[in-house]
Amino acid sequence: HRHLLGINGLQPWEITYLLDEAEAWVTVNRGTAKHDGRLSGLTQINAFFENSTRTLLSFEIAGKRLGADVVNMAVASSSVKKGETLLDTALTLNAMRPDVIVIRHDASGAVALIAEKVDCPVLNAGDGRHEHPTQALLDALTIRRRKGRIEGLTVAICGDVLHSRVARSNILALTALGANVRVVAPPTLMPPAIEAMGVTPFLDMDRGIEGADVVMMLRLQRERMTGAYVPSSREYLAFYGLTRERLERAGKNALVMHPGPMNRGVEIESHVADDIHRSAITEQVEMGVAVRMACMDVLTRARRGVEGWA
Ligand code: CP
């Protein structure tokens, strides 16, 4: 693969390979000598057309630890604001001869469109409701490290599934790796025909998380609910929020996850989010740096004349 546009299209062994590569970076990142230098001389452009804290910062840190020259395109002060089209922007970036481009965009498919027009690997950092592949990889790595495996686990992905690229990429990755995936959502936020993705849908949260090994909560994405019914925070917490009481229904040592940013008191209670024994939320962020180092290393191998997966 030249690019990483989604989990869709990756073979299970390729997902496992990226997780194994990332595992090695976790050890490096926990030490004091974090610089590796294998991307020395390469230029990495991060072009985020949508807001981000975790993904942008971790891609920047990952690139710097690997020795790349990292440039963040400041979209808010760029010529995008003067009406430059996405394709013209892509051709402009490409003309500066980057070696890897990381893109986030609010339109599904925009990253794939750019990938067709540029001469270097493109990594999807989230495109609309479509995919967020590095998030699914970091989530899979977090689960594998905490639970020792992914195959055979019951993972409940709960909340605003309809608008969630995180849910979509996680469903693809976790089913490929042999997990039993349930999706739990109110009827208005459940994608139609979701069973076709190999998951079991639940409209009732209590039943959906019953006995689950992992409870993965999603952010209620009000910014994507144009014209749709938007539940109030109190109503949502009561029926679909992860409260301490509700978590009792999940498996005894169920792992709590959330990709962030969280709406505390809406989809997740603070008690649960901050419970260091149950919640893996900060560990997910840590795994994000390792996963992004692995992806950038692997995807630039052909360019660096190194044998490998890409
Ligand atoms: N999980 C995630 O993508 O977070 P950011 O939007 O902060 O990057």
Coordinates of N, CA and C in Angstrom, one line a residue, residues 6 9 26 64 81 87 117 120 134 139 156 167 177 179 206 208 284 299-300:
G6 N -7.5 4.0 5.0 CA -8.5 3.4 5.9 C -8.1 2.0 6.3
G9 N -9.5 -2.6 3.3 CA -8.5 -3.0 2.3 C -7.2 -3.5 3.0
V26 N 6.4 1.8 21.6 CA 6.0 2.1 23.0 C 7.2 2.1 24.0
K64 N 8.7 14.0 14.6 CA 9.9 14.6 15.1 C 10.8 13.5 15.8
K81 N -8.8 29.9 3.0 CA -9.8 30.9 3.5 C -10.0 32.0 2.4
L87 N -8.2 20.7 -4.3 CA -7.2 20.1 -5.3 C -6.1 21.1 -5.5
K117 N -3.6 12.8 -6.2 CA -3.0 13.9 -6.9 C -1.6 14.2 -6.4
C120 N 3.5 11.4 -2.9 CA 4.1 10.8 -1.7 C 3.0 10.1 -0.9
T134 N -5.8 5.4 12.0 CA -4.8 5.3 13.0 C -5.4 5.3 14.4
D139 N -6.5 2.0 19.2 CA -7.4 1.4 20.0 C -7.2 -0.1 20.1
A156 N -18.1 -3.7 22.9 CA -19.3 -2.9 22.7 C -18.9 -1.4 22.3
A167 N -15.9 4.8 14.9 CA -16.6 3.5 15.0 C -16.4 2.7 13.8
L177 N -9.8 -8.8 13.3 CA -8.9 -9.4 14.2 C -9.6 -10.4 15.1
A179 N -12.6 -10.1 16.9 CA -13.5 -9.8 18.1 C -14.9 -9.9 17.7
D206 N -28.2 -1.0 28.2 CA -27.9 -2.0 29.3 C -27.7 -3.4 28.7
G208 N -26.8 -4.0 25.6 CA -25.7 -4.0 24.7 C -24.3 -4.2 25.3
Q284 N -4.8 5.2 25.6 CA -5.1 5.3 24.1 C -4.3 6.5 23.5
L299 N 5.2 3.3 5.9 CA 4.7 3.9 4.6 C 5.8 4.7 3.9
T300 N 6.9 5.0 4.6 CA 8.0 5.7 3.9 C 9.1 4.8 3.5

